[in-house]
Amino acid sequence: MPYYAVAKGREPGIYTDWASTESRVRGYAGATFKKFNTASEAQQFISNYRSSGGSSSGGGGSRSSDTAPSYTAPSYTAPSYARPPVRAALSRAAASRRSNAPYRRIGGGRASYDQSRQNSGGDSYGGSVAAAPLPQRPSHVFSGMGQPQPTYPGLPAHCNDLKPHNVLYVDGACNPATRASDGVSAWASVVDGAGRDVVCASDARGGDMDIQPQNLPVGKRNVIVTKASHVKTQNNNGAELAAMAYALRYANSKPGEVKVIASDSSLVLDYWSKGRVSKQTRERMDPAVKDLITEVDGLRQQFERNGGILVKVPGSSNPADLGWH
């Protein structure tokens, strides 16, 4: 994740996307900002800028080759022009006609002309326009002097305040590595918001599941082994379902603790976890898989009654991925 440090701009701070950064620096005279790979480097850049009295020395430590160089926007002062006499006279006449009329801005702001201008004959503007409220700082933006809040890949910004144990990610995989022993097996994984494995072979929540430790491309994890190759043409569907079943069992055993379960499987999220299976698929489905779908449907309803939500995340952003995505 990139970190954009804005040392001087409309709203100095650390941002995690270019669109937010650009809105703070574009057109701002003397804007100073820089891209980093870590939040700590970005924070150091801002601190160095402030301690040097506004002259950035490029602090923040070493940076990778794809780090954007710092940039200071050139200042620009628009030339002033005297108002043409005819235009000034027209402006005074128009102002005189509406001197008693209130002026309403879009958004509810109001302004009024100074009543004294009628007595003095001047064309000064004596009223004031109510300032529009500043937008709230987006929740994915870090305070320039604060510590970054935890973020969870693929989840909406309002999930940032959750603790790692409040979030579960699930995933399944089927490839030559998982099929090596019998030609059909798929593996399922469940991790928390910090990427820690939560599948346990001795846990009653997985007592009816085949759980094995495996060395994966992402490291060693306990995986749930499934053999649902008869389900459509994607052998990992059964593993995705088993991962969701384990996650829901785990969440419902700790009511209120797990608040979000994230999966990259639209089939499981939109259909199977709601008990929806086409007649054609159901006719050729293993009874054990049909039973698991029925169980997951009930577990999901219980989880949602307790305030939990299921969320779709991209496969490339799923920490439960076993490493072959």
PDB file of C-alpha atoms in Angstrom:
ATOM      1  CA  MET A   1       0.000   0.000   0.000  1.00  0.00           C
ATOM      2  CA  PRO A   2       1.420   3.422  -0.913  1.00  0.00           C
ATOM      3  CA  TYR A   3       1.548   6.249   1.629  1.00  0.00           C
ATOM      4  CA  TYR A   4       1.463   9.819   0.323  1.00  0.00           C
ATOM      5  CA  ALA A   5       2.897  12.330   2.784  1.00  0.00           C
ATOM      6  CA  VAL A   6       1.586  15.869   2.273  1.00  0.00           C
ATOM      7  CA  ALA A   7       3.898  18.164   4.252  1.00  0.00           C
ATOM      8  CA  LYS A   8       2.428  21.348   2.798  1.00  0.00           C
ATOM      9  CA  GLY A   9      -0.977  21.553   1.164  1.00  0.00           C
ATOM     10  CA  ARG A  10      -4.627  22.271   1.819  1.00  0.00           C
ATOM     11  CA  GLU A  11      -4.709  19.600   4.510  1.00  0.00           C
ATOM     12  CA  PRO A  12      -1.307  18.161   5.512  1.00  0.00           C
ATOM     13  CA  GLY A  13      -1.311  14.517   6.499  1.00  0.00           C
ATOM     14  CA  ILE A  14      -0.796  10.981   5.196  1.00  0.00           C
ATOM     15  CA  TYR A  15      -3.092   9.524   2.541  1.00  0.00           C
ATOM     16  CA  THR A  16      -3.344   6.060   1.025  1.00  0.00           C
ATOM     17  CA  ASP A  17      -4.610   6.940  -2.454  1.00  0.00           C
ATOM     18  CA  TRP A  18      -3.523   9.428  -5.098  1.00  0.00           C
ATOM     19  CA  ALA A  19      -6.993  10.942  -5.644  1.00  0.00           C
ATOM     20  CA  SER A  20      -7.166  12.157  -2.036  1.00  0.00           C
ATOM     21  CA  THR A  21      -3.575  13.390  -2.219  1.00  0.00           C
ATOM     22  CA  GLU A  22      -4.070  15.245  -5.490  1.00  0.00           C
ATOM     23  CA  SER A  23      -7.078  17.163  -4.138  1.00  0.00           C
ATOM     24  CA  ARG A  24      -4.849  18.483  -1.311  1.00  0.00           C
ATOM     25  CA  VAL A  25      -1.917  19.615  -3.467  1.00  0.00           C
ATOM     26  CA  ARG A  26      -3.107  20.437  -6.988  1.00  0.00           C
ATOM     27  CA  GLY A  27      -3.136  24.201  -7.495  1.00  0.00           C
ATOM     28  CA  TYR A  28      -1.751  24.825  -4.002  1.00  0.00           C
ATOM     29  CA  ALA A  29       1.218  27.200  -4.185  1.00  0.00           C
ATOM     30  CA  GLY A  30       4.358  25.588  -2.759  1.00  0.00           C
ATOM     31  CA  ALA A  31       2.691  22.212  -2.151  1.00  0.00           C
ATOM     32  CA  THR A  32       5.205  19.657  -0.873  1.00  0.00           C
ATOM     33  CA  PHE A  33       4.461  15.934  -0.915  1.00  0.00           C
ATOM     34  CA  LYS A  34       6.090  12.567  -1.459  1.00  0.00           C
ATOM     35  CA  LYS A  35       5.160   8.890  -1.896  1.00  0.00           C
ATOM     36  CA  PHE A  36       6.512   6.199   0.465  1.00  0.00           C
ATOM     37  CA  ASN A  37       6.115   2.473   0.955  1.00  0.00           C
ATOM     38  CA  THR A  38       5.550   2.672   4.725  1.00  0.00           C
ATOM     39  CA  ALA A  39       3.543   4.940   7.012  1.00  0.00           C
ATOM     40  CA  SER A  40       6.568   5.492   9.260  1.00  0.00           C
ATOM     41  CA  GLU A  41       8.636   6.900   6.368  1.00  0.00           C
ATOM     42  CA  ALA A  42       5.754   9.175   5.400  1.00  0.00           C
ATOM     43  CA  GLN A  43       5.427  10.416   8.985  1.00  0.00           C
ATOM     44  CA  GLN A  44       9.194  11.060   9.167  1.00  0.00           C
ATOM     45  CA  PHE A  45       9.023  13.126   5.974  1.00  0.00           C
ATOM     46  CA  ILE A  46       6.341  15.373   7.500  1.00  0.00           C
ATOM     47  CA  SER A  47       8.219  15.633  10.801  1.00  0.00           C
ATOM     48  CA  ASN A  48      11.455  16.580   9.016  1.00  0.00           C
ATOM     49  CA  TYR A  49       9.624  19.219   7.004  1.00  0.00           C
ATOM     50  CA  ARG A  50       8.134  20.775  10.121  1.00  0.00           C
ATOM     51  CA  SER A  51      11.358  20.671  12.120  1.00  0.00           C
ATOM     52  CA  SER A  52      13.246  22.355   9.278  1.00  0.00           C
ATOM     53  CA  GLY A  53      10.804  25.250   9.252  1.00  0.00           C
ATOM     54  CA  GLY A  54       9.129  24.278   5.994  1.00  0.00           C
ATOM     55  CA  SER A  55      12.217  23.287   3.987  1.00  0.00           C
ATOM     56  CA  SER A  56      11.996  19.572   3.191  1.00  0.00           C
ATOM     57  CA  SER A  57      15.263  17.664   3.153  1.00  0.00           C
ATOM     58  CA  GLY A  58      13.722  14.523   1.672  1.00  0.00           C
ATOM     59  CA  GLY A  59      13.713  12.719   5.013  1.00  0.00           C
ATOM     60  CA  GLY A  60      11.842   9.533   5.683  1.00  0.00           C
ATOM     61  CA  GLY A  61      14.647   7.074   5.015  1.00  0.00           C
ATOM     62  CA  SER A  62      15.422   5.108   1.863  1.00  0.00           C
ATOM     63  CA  ARG A  63      12.758   4.568  -0.727  1.00  0.00           C
ATOM     64  CA  SER A  64      12.190   1.996  -3.444  1.00  0.00           C
ATOM     65  CA  SER A  65      12.755   2.762  -7.107  1.00  0.00           C
ATOM     66  CA  ASP A  66       9.052   3.226  -7.781  1.00  0.00           C
ATOM     67  CA  THR A  67       8.664   5.878  -5.098  1.00  0.00           C
ATOM     68  CA  ALA A  68       7.575   9.163  -6.637  1.00  0.00           C
ATOM     69  CA  PRO A  69      10.029  12.045  -6.045  1.00  0.00           C
ATOM     70  CA  SER A  70       8.949  14.926  -3.877  1.00  0.00           C
ATOM     71  CA  TYR A  71       7.544  17.871  -5.726  1.00  0.00           C
ATOM     72  CA  THR A  72       7.093  21.522  -4.834  1.00  0.00           C
ATOM     73  CA  ALA A  73       4.507  23.282  -6.958  1.00  0.00           C
ATOM     74  CA  PRO A  74       5.636  26.669  -8.305  1.00  0.00           C
ATOM     75  CA  SER A  75       3.840  29.675  -6.901  1.00  0.00           C
ATOM     76  CA  TYR A  76       1.789  31.837  -9.193  1.00  0.00           C
ATOM     77  CA  THR A  77       0.291  35.268  -8.643  1.00  0.00           C
ATOM     78  CA  ALA A  78      -2.397  36.365 -11.068  1.00  0.00           C
ATOM     79  CA  PRO A  79      -1.886  39.902 -12.428  1.00  0.00           C
ATOM     80  CA  SER A  80      -4.338  42.489 -11.191  1.00  0.00           C
ATOM     81  CA  TYR A  81      -6.286  44.635 -13.604  1.00  0.00           C
ATOM     82  CA  ALA A  82      -8.154  47.877 -13.007  1.00  0.00           C
ATOM     83  CA  ARG A  83     -11.878  47.524 -13.443  1.00  0.00           C
ATOM     84  CA  PRO A  84     -13.018  49.243 -16.658  1.00  0.00           C
ATOM     85  CA  PRO A  85     -15.097  52.349 -15.868  1.00  0.00           C
ATOM     86  CA  VAL A  86     -18.157  51.148 -17.820  1.00  0.00           C
ATOM     87  CA  ARG A  87     -18.141  47.751 -16.125  1.00  0.00           C
ATOM     88  CA  ALA A  88     -17.743  49.398 -12.720  1.00  0.00           C
ATOM     89  CA  ALA A  89     -20.719  51.682 -13.386  1.00  0.00           C
ATOM     90  CA  LEU A  90     -22.885  48.752 -14.474  1.00  0.00           C
ATOM     91  CA  SER A  91     -21.879  46.809 -11.374  1.00  0.00           C
ATOM     92  CA  ARG A  92     -22.815  49.746  -9.128  1.00  0.00           C
ATOM     93  CA  ALA A  93     -26.189  50.122 -10.839  1.00  0.00           C
ATOM     94  CA  ALA A  94     -26.965  46.424 -10.514  1.00  0.00           C
ATOM     95  CA  ALA A  95     -25.911  46.431  -6.872  1.00  0.00           C
ATOM     96  CA  SER A  96     -28.147  49.422  -6.181  1.00  0.00           C
ATOM     97  CA  ARG A  97     -31.203  47.641  -7.576  1.00  0.00           C
ATOM     98  CA  ARG A  98     -30.746  44.636  -5.318  1.00  0.00           C
ATOM     99  CA  SER A  99     -29.341  46.345  -2.237  1.00  0.00           C
ATOM    100  CA  ASN A 100     -32.260  45.199  -0.110  1.00  0.00           C
ATOM    101  CA  ALA A 101     -32.538  41.698  -1.566  1.00  0.00           C
ATOM    102  CA  PRO A 102     -31.002  38.799   0.371  1.00  0.00           C
ATOM    103  CA  TYR A 103     -28.610  36.572  -1.513  1.00  0.00           C
ATOM    104  CA  ARG A 104     -28.768  32.830  -0.831  1.00  0.00           C
ATOM    105  CA  ARG A 105     -25.917  30.513  -1.689  1.00  0.00           C
ATOM    106  CA  ILE A 106     -26.439  26.923  -2.707  1.00  0.00           C
ATOM    107  CA  GLY A 107     -26.170  25.017   0.531  1.00  0.00           C
ATOM    108  CA  GLY A 108     -27.948  27.619   2.658  1.00  0.00           C
ATOM    109  CA  GLY A 109     -25.283  30.359   3.069  1.00  0.00           C
ATOM    110  CA  ARG A 110     -26.595  33.960   3.058  1.00  0.00           C
ATOM    111  CA  ALA A 111     -25.089  37.340   2.278  1.00  0.00           C
ATOM    112  CA  SER A 112     -26.434  40.898   2.365  1.00  0.00           C
ATOM    113  CA  TYR A 113     -25.153  44.187   1.022  1.00  0.00           C
ATOM    114  CA  ASP A 114     -24.101  46.836   3.486  1.00  0.00           C
ATOM    115  CA  GLN A 115     -27.023  49.211   3.851  1.00  0.00           C
ATOM    116  CA  SER A 116     -24.616  52.095   4.329  1.00  0.00           C
ATOM    117  CA  ARG A 117     -23.505  51.939   0.692  1.00  0.00           C
ATOM    118  CA  GLN A 118     -26.777  53.610  -0.323  1.00  0.00           C
ATOM    119  CA  ASN A 119     -25.966  56.532   1.947  1.00  0.00           C
ATOM    120  CA  SER A 120     -22.352  56.818   0.880  1.00  0.00           C
ATOM    121  CA  GLY A 121     -22.857  56.048  -2.792  1.00  0.00           C
ATOM    122  CA  GLY A 122     -20.002  53.574  -2.641  1.00  0.00           C
ATOM    123  CA  ASP A 123     -19.975  50.120  -4.171  1.00  0.00           C
ATOM    124  CA  SER A 124     -18.237  48.291  -1.328  1.00  0.00           C
ATOM    125  CA  TYR A 125     -19.595  44.951  -0.292  1.00  0.00           C
ATOM    126  CA  GLY A 126     -20.207  44.961   3.434  1.00  0.00           C
ATOM    127  CA  GLY A 127     -21.878  41.587   3.987  1.00  0.00           C
ATOM    128  CA  SER A 128     -20.319  38.191   4.492  1.00  0.00           C
ATOM    129  CA  VAL A 129     -21.083  34.743   3.129  1.00  0.00           C
ATOM    130  CA  ALA A 130     -21.431  31.889   5.587  1.00  0.00           C
ATOM    131  CA  ALA A 131     -18.543  29.497   5.042  1.00  0.00           C
ATOM    132  CA  ALA A 132     -19.474  26.009   3.932  1.00  0.00           C
ATOM    133  CA  PRO A 133     -18.460  23.346   6.453  1.00  0.00           C
ATOM    134  CA  LEU A 134     -15.181  21.611   5.707  1.00  0.00           C
ATOM    135  CA  PRO A 135     -15.579  17.996   4.609  1.00  0.00           C
ATOM    136  CA  GLN A 136     -14.861  15.374   7.213  1.00  0.00           C
ATOM    137  CA  ARG A 137     -11.495  13.684   6.927  1.00  0.00           C
ATOM    138  CA  PRO A 138     -12.070  10.340   5.183  1.00  0.00           C
ATOM    139  CA  SER A 139     -11.709   7.398   7.523  1.00  0.00           C
ATOM    140  CA  HIS A 140      -8.903   5.929   5.386  1.00  0.00           C
ATOM    141  CA  VAL A 141      -6.757   9.031   5.908  1.00  0.00           C
ATOM    142  CA  PHE A 142      -4.195   9.080   8.693  1.00  0.00           C
ATOM    143  CA  SER A 143      -3.624  12.104  10.890  1.00  0.00           C
ATOM    144  CA  GLY A 144      -0.269  13.701  10.208  1.00  0.00           C
ATOM    145  CA  MET A 145       0.812  13.273  13.848  1.00  0.00           C
ATOM    146  CA  GLY A 146      -1.132  10.114  14.741  1.00  0.00           C
ATOM    147  CA  GLN A 147      -0.508   6.426  14.237  1.00  0.00           C
ATOM    148  CA  PRO A 148      -2.079   4.645  11.229  1.00  0.00           C
ATOM    149  CA  GLN A 149      -5.261   2.763  12.067  1.00  0.00           C
ATOM    150  CA  PRO A 150      -5.488  -0.896  11.021  1.00  0.00           C
ATOM    151  CA  THR A 151      -6.896  -1.499   7.561  1.00  0.00           C
ATOM    152  CA  TYR A 152      -8.268  -4.743   6.181  1.00  0.00           C
ATOM    153  CA  PRO A 153      -7.754  -5.669   2.498  1.00  0.00           C
ATOM    154  CA  GLY A 154     -10.885  -5.400   0.401  1.00  0.00           C
ATOM    155  CA  LEU A 155     -13.147  -4.220   3.223  1.00  0.00           C
ATOM    156  CA  PRO A 156     -14.984  -0.874   3.214  1.00  0.00           C
ATOM    157  CA  ALA A 157     -13.478   2.037   5.130  1.00  0.00           C
ATOM    158  CA  HIS A 158     -15.999   1.822   7.971  1.00  0.00           C
ATOM    159  CA  CYS A 159     -14.372  -1.494   8.979  1.00  0.00           C
ATOM    160  CA  ASN A 160     -11.045   0.221   9.769  1.00  0.00           C
ATOM    161  CA  ASP A 161     -11.912   0.624  13.446  1.00  0.00           C
ATOM    162  CA  LEU A 162     -12.402  -3.118  13.957  1.00  0.00           C
ATOM    163  CA  LYS A 163      -9.800  -5.216  15.759  1.00  0.00           C
ATOM    164  CA  PRO A 164      -8.130  -8.108  13.892  1.00  0.00           C
ATOM    165  CA  HIS A 165     -10.133 -10.705  15.851  1.00  0.00           C
ATOM    166  CA  ASN A 166     -13.363  -9.026  14.674  1.00  0.00           C
ATOM    167  CA  VAL A 167     -12.627 -10.015  11.057  1.00  0.00           C
ATOM    168  CA  LEU A 168     -12.378 -13.414   9.347  1.00  0.00           C
ATOM    169  CA  TYR A 169     -11.323 -14.135   5.761  1.00  0.00           C
ATOM    170  CA  VAL A 170     -12.104 -17.459   4.043  1.00  0.00           C
ATOM    171  CA  ASP A 171     -10.823 -19.024   0.832  1.00  0.00           C
ATOM    172  CA  GLY A 172     -10.529 -22.306  -1.016  1.00  0.00           C
ATOM    173  CA  ALA A 173      -8.130 -23.626  -3.648  1.00  0.00           C
ATOM    174  CA  CYS A 174      -7.874 -26.600  -5.973  1.00  0.00           C
ATOM    175  CA  ASN A 175      -4.812 -27.195  -8.149  1.00  0.00           C
ATOM    176  CA  PRO A 176      -2.170 -29.871  -8.809  1.00  0.00           C
ATOM    177  CA  ALA A 177      -0.653 -29.285  -5.369  1.00  0.00           C
ATOM    178  CA  THR A 178      -3.925 -29.904  -3.502  1.00  0.00           C
ATOM    179  CA  ARG A 179      -4.807 -32.862  -5.755  1.00  0.00           C
ATOM    180  CA  ALA A 180      -1.389 -34.502  -5.484  1.00  0.00           C
ATOM    181  CA  SER A 181      -2.463 -37.240  -3.057  1.00  0.00           C
ATOM    182  CA  ASP A 182      -5.753 -38.370  -4.593  1.00  0.00           C
ATOM    183  CA  GLY A 183      -6.408 -36.328  -7.713  1.00  0.00           C
ATOM    184  CA  VAL A 184      -9.501 -34.532  -6.393  1.00  0.00           C
ATOM    185  CA  SER A 185      -8.828 -32.795  -3.067  1.00  0.00           C
ATOM    186  CA  ALA A 186      -9.246 -29.070  -2.529  1.00  0.00           C
ATOM    187  CA  TRP A 187      -8.068 -27.099   0.510  1.00  0.00           C
ATOM    188  CA  ALA A 188      -9.827 -24.425   2.551  1.00  0.00           C
ATOM    189  CA  SER A 189      -8.315 -21.744   4.777  1.00  0.00           C
ATOM    190  CA  VAL A 190      -9.671 -19.334   7.419  1.00  0.00           C
ATOM    191  CA  VAL A 191      -7.600 -16.466   8.883  1.00  0.00           C
ATOM    192  CA  ASP A 192      -8.352 -13.416  11.018  1.00  0.00           C
ATOM    193  CA  GLY A 193      -7.840  -9.754  10.127  1.00  0.00           C
ATOM    194  CA  ALA A 194      -4.132 -10.015  10.949  1.00  0.00           C
ATOM    195  CA  GLY A 195      -3.679 -13.039   8.669  1.00  0.00           C
ATOM    196  CA  ARG A 196      -3.420 -15.496  11.580  1.00  0.00           C
ATOM    197  CA  ASP A 197      -4.647 -19.050  11.020  1.00  0.00           C
ATOM    198  CA  VAL A 198      -7.779 -19.830  13.060  1.00  0.00           C
ATOM    199  CA  VAL A 199      -8.356 -23.403  11.851  1.00  0.00           C
ATOM    200  CA  CYS A 200      -7.556 -25.902  14.609  1.00  0.00           C
ATOM    201  CA  ALA A 201      -7.630 -29.683  14.235  1.00  0.00           C
ATOM    202  CA  SER A 202      -8.478 -30.246  17.910  1.00  0.00           C
ATOM    203  CA  ASP A 203     -11.327 -27.712  17.869  1.00  0.00           C
ATOM    204  CA  ALA A 204     -14.848 -29.098  18.060  1.00  0.00           C
ATOM    205  CA  ARG A 205     -15.905 -26.580  15.408  1.00  0.00           C
ATOM    206  CA  GLY A 206     -14.030 -28.648  12.841  1.00  0.00           C
ATOM    207  CA  GLY A 207     -14.533 -32.060  14.423  1.00  0.00           C
ATOM    208  CA  ASP A 208     -16.322 -33.437  11.367  1.00  0.00           C
ATOM    209  CA  MET A 209     -13.776 -31.970   8.944  1.00  0.00           C
ATOM    210  CA  ASP A 210     -10.500 -33.365   7.625  1.00  0.00           C
ATOM    211  CA  ILE A 211      -7.990 -30.797   8.925  1.00  0.00           C
ATOM    212  CA  GLN A 212      -4.301 -31.132   8.056  1.00  0.00           C
ATOM    213  CA  PRO A 213      -1.205 -28.929   8.471  1.00  0.00           C
ATOM    214  CA  GLN A 214       0.297 -27.979   5.110  1.00  0.00           C
ATOM    215  CA  ASN A 215       3.268 -25.956   3.909  1.00  0.00           C
ATOM    216  CA  LEU A 216       1.769 -23.407   1.525  1.00  0.00           C
ATOM    217  CA  PRO A 217       3.336 -20.679  -0.639  1.00  0.00           C
ATOM    218  CA  VAL A 218       2.188 -18.232   2.067  1.00  0.00           C
ATOM    219  CA  GLY A 219       3.597 -20.327   4.929  1.00  0.00           C
ATOM    220  CA  LYS A 220       2.417 -23.163   7.134  1.00  0.00           C
ATOM    221  CA  ARG A 221      -1.320 -23.347   7.863  1.00  0.00           C
ATOM    222  CA  ASN A 222      -3.965 -25.796   8.916  1.00  0.00           C
ATOM    223  CA  VAL A 223      -6.240 -26.462   5.940  1.00  0.00           C
ATOM    224  CA  ILE A 224      -9.625 -28.137   5.628  1.00  0.00           C
ATOM    225  CA  VAL A 225      -9.406 -30.904   3.011  1.00  0.00           C
ATOM    226  CA  THR A 226     -12.518 -31.374   0.847  1.00  0.00           C
ATOM    227  CA  LYS A 227     -13.338 -33.732  -2.014  1.00  0.00           C
ATOM    228  CA  ALA A 228     -16.236 -32.022  -3.738  1.00  0.00           C
ATOM    229  CA  SER A 229     -14.989 -32.422  -7.302  1.00  0.00           C
ATOM    230  CA  HIS A 230     -18.491 -33.442  -8.392  1.00  0.00           C
ATOM    231  CA  VAL A 231     -19.772 -29.894  -7.773  1.00  0.00           C
ATOM    232  CA  LYS A 232     -19.983 -28.209 -11.195  1.00  0.00           C
ATOM    233  CA  THR A 233     -16.588 -27.803 -12.870  1.00  0.00           C
ATOM    234  CA  GLN A 234     -14.751 -25.721 -10.269  1.00  0.00           C
ATOM    235  CA  ASN A 235     -13.301 -28.120  -7.738  1.00  0.00           C
ATOM    236  CA  ASN A 236     -12.632 -25.361  -5.227  1.00  0.00           C
ATOM    237  CA  ASN A 237     -16.343 -24.621  -4.670  1.00  0.00           C
ATOM    238  CA  GLY A 238     -16.560 -27.312  -2.012  1.00  0.00           C
ATOM    239  CA  ALA A 239     -13.495 -25.855  -0.276  1.00  0.00           C
ATOM    240  CA  GLU A 240     -14.998 -22.347  -0.342  1.00  0.00           C
ATOM    241  CA  LEU A 241     -18.171 -23.744   1.256  1.00  0.00           C
ATOM    242  CA  ALA A 242     -16.226 -25.659   3.931  1.00  0.00           C
ATOM    243  CA  ALA A 243     -14.207 -22.540   4.788  1.00  0.00           C
ATOM    244  CA  MET A 244     -17.418 -20.522   5.192  1.00  0.00           C
ATOM    245  CA  ALA A 245     -18.947 -23.263   7.365  1.00  0.00           C
ATOM    246  CA  TYR A 246     -15.925 -23.273   9.677  1.00  0.00           C
ATOM    247  CA  ALA A 247     -15.843 -19.467   9.872  1.00  0.00           C
ATOM    248  CA  LEU A 248     -19.553 -19.255  10.742  1.00  0.00           C
ATOM    249  CA  ARG A 249     -19.225 -21.992  13.370  1.00  0.00           C
ATOM    250  CA  TYR A 250     -16.272 -20.110  14.829  1.00  0.00           C
ATOM    251  CA  ALA A 251     -18.101 -16.760  14.778  1.00  0.00           C
ATOM    252  CA  ASN A 252     -21.300 -18.114  16.309  1.00  0.00           C
ATOM    253  CA  SER A 253     -19.325 -19.710  19.134  1.00  0.00           C
ATOM    254  CA  LYS A 254     -18.158 -16.183  20.050  1.00  0.00           C
ATOM    255  CA  PRO A 255     -21.343 -14.085  19.663  1.00  0.00           C
ATOM    256  CA  GLY A 256     -20.589 -10.443  18.966  1.00  0.00           C
ATOM    257  CA  GLU A 257     -16.823 -10.914  18.665  1.00  0.00           C
ATOM    258  CA  VAL A 258     -16.571 -11.679  14.949  1.00  0.00           C
ATOM    259  CA  LYS A 259     -18.354  -8.921  13.058  1.00  0.00           C
ATOM    260  CA  VAL A 260     -17.254  -9.465   9.443  1.00  0.00           C
ATOM    261  CA  ILE A 261     -16.609 -12.592   7.378  1.00  0.00           C
ATOM    262  CA  ALA A 262     -15.081 -11.913   3.955  1.00  0.00           C
ATOM    263  CA  SER A 263     -14.977 -14.257   0.965  1.00  0.00           C
ATOM    264  CA  ASP A 264     -14.106 -13.917  -2.714  1.00  0.00           C
ATOM    265  CA  SER A 265     -16.679 -16.545  -3.774  1.00  0.00           C
ATOM    266  CA  SER A 266     -19.847 -15.061  -5.270  1.00  0.00           C
ATOM    267  CA  LEU A 267     -21.332 -18.565  -5.469  1.00  0.00           C
ATOM    268  CA  VAL A 268     -21.031 -19.093  -1.709  1.00  0.00           C
ATOM    269  CA  LEU A 269     -21.982 -15.540  -0.706  1.00  0.00           C
ATOM    270  CA  ASP A 270     -24.931 -15.022  -3.042  1.00  0.00           C
ATOM    271  CA  TYR A 271     -26.327 -18.543  -3.328  1.00  0.00           C
ATOM    272  CA  TRP A 272     -25.103 -21.456  -1.230  1.00  0.00           C
ATOM    273  CA  SER A 273     -24.872 -19.577   2.078  1.00  0.00           C
ATOM    274  CA  LYS A 274     -28.508 -18.566   1.505  1.00  0.00           C
ATOM    275  CA  GLY A 275     -29.589 -22.133   0.740  1.00  0.00           C
ATOM    276  CA  ARG A 276     -29.982 -21.397  -2.963  1.00  0.00           C
ATOM    277  CA  VAL A 277     -29.000 -24.261  -5.273  1.00  0.00           C
ATOM    278  CA  SER A 278     -30.296 -24.836  -8.793  1.00  0.00           C
ATOM    279  CA  LYS A 279     -32.373 -27.960  -9.317  1.00  0.00           C
ATOM    280  CA  GLN A 280     -29.880 -29.305 -11.858  1.00  0.00           C
ATOM    281  CA  THR A 281     -26.940 -28.889  -9.482  1.00  0.00           C
ATOM    282  CA  ARG A 282     -28.840 -30.301  -6.516  1.00  0.00           C
ATOM    283  CA  GLU A 283     -29.709 -33.489  -8.424  1.00  0.00           C
ATOM    284  CA  ARG A 284     -26.057 -34.430  -8.925  1.00  0.00           C
ATOM    285  CA  MET A 285     -24.722 -33.031  -5.662  1.00  0.00           C
ATOM    286  CA  ASP A 286     -23.302 -35.268  -2.940  1.00  0.00           C
ATOM    287  CA  PRO A 287     -25.770 -35.468  -0.011  1.00  0.00           C
ATOM    288  CA  ALA A 288     -22.989 -34.376   2.349  1.00  0.00           C
ATOM    289  CA  VAL A 289     -22.553 -31.151   0.379  1.00  0.00           C
ATOM    290  CA  LYS A 290     -26.300 -30.502   0.369  1.00  0.00           C
ATOM    291  CA  ASP A 291     -26.328 -30.995   4.136  1.00  0.00           C
ATOM    292  CA  LEU A 292     -23.436 -28.535   4.518  1.00  0.00           C
ATOM    293  CA  ILE A 293     -25.297 -25.938   2.420  1.00  0.00           C
ATOM    294  CA  THR A 294     -28.343 -26.333   4.666  1.00  0.00           C
ATOM    295  CA  GLU A 295     -26.131 -25.917   7.746  1.00  0.00           C
ATOM    296  CA  VAL A 296     -24.364 -22.844   6.355  1.00  0.00           C
ATOM    297  CA  ASP A 297     -27.717 -21.249   5.515  1.00  0.00           C
ATOM    298  CA  GLY A 298     -28.803 -21.582   9.156  1.00  0.00           C
ATOM    299  CA  LEU A 299     -25.409 -20.472  10.492  1.00  0.00           C
ATOM    300  CA  ARG A 300     -25.480 -17.348   8.335  1.00  0.00           C
ATOM    301  CA  GLN A 301     -28.932 -16.379   9.592  1.00  0.00           C
ATOM    302  CA  GLN A 302     -27.742 -16.792  13.185  1.00  0.00           C
ATOM    303  CA  PHE A 303     -24.577 -14.762  12.493  1.00  0.00           C
ATOM    304  CA  GLU A 304     -26.550 -11.917  10.916  1.00  0.00           C
ATOM    305  CA  ARG A 305     -29.045 -11.885  13.794  1.00  0.00           C
ATOM    306  CA  ASN A 306     -26.056 -11.262  16.064  1.00  0.00           C
ATOM    307  CA  GLY A 307     -25.105  -8.232  13.954  1.00  0.00           C
ATOM    308  CA  GLY A 308     -22.508  -9.881  11.707  1.00  0.00           C
ATOM    309  CA  ILE A 309     -22.141  -9.242   7.984  1.00  0.00           C
ATOM    310  CA  LEU A 310     -20.722 -11.210   5.039  1.00  0.00           C
ATOM    311  CA  VAL A 311     -18.644  -9.200   2.558  1.00  0.00           C
ATOM    312  CA  LYS A 312     -17.321  -9.893  -0.949  1.00  0.00           C
ATOM    313  CA  VAL A 313     -13.625  -9.113  -1.459  1.00  0.00           C
ATOM    314  CA  PRO A 314     -11.437  -9.463  -4.580  1.00  0.00           C
ATOM    315  CA  GLY A 315      -9.467 -12.684  -4.742  1.00  0.00           C
ATOM    316  CA  SER A 316      -6.264 -10.690  -5.093  1.00  0.00           C
ATOM    317  CA  SER A 317      -6.999  -8.914  -1.775  1.00  0.00           C
ATOM    318  CA  ASN A 318      -7.950 -11.974   0.275  1.00  0.00           C
ATOM    319  CA  PRO A 319      -5.457 -12.716   3.103  1.00  0.00           C
ATOM    320  CA  ALA A 320      -6.886 -16.260   3.360  1.00  0.00           C
ATOM    321  CA  ASP A 321      -5.578 -16.998  -0.131  1.00  0.00           C
ATOM    322  CA  LEU A 322      -3.381 -20.085  -0.001  1.00  0.00           C
ATOM    323  CA  GLY A 323      -0.779 -18.567  -2.306  1.00  0.00           C
ATOM    324  CA  TRP A 324      -1.716 -19.769  -5.778  1.00  0.00           C
ATOM    325  CA  HIS A 325      -4.054 -16.918  -6.746  1.00  0.00           C
TER     326      HIS A 325
END
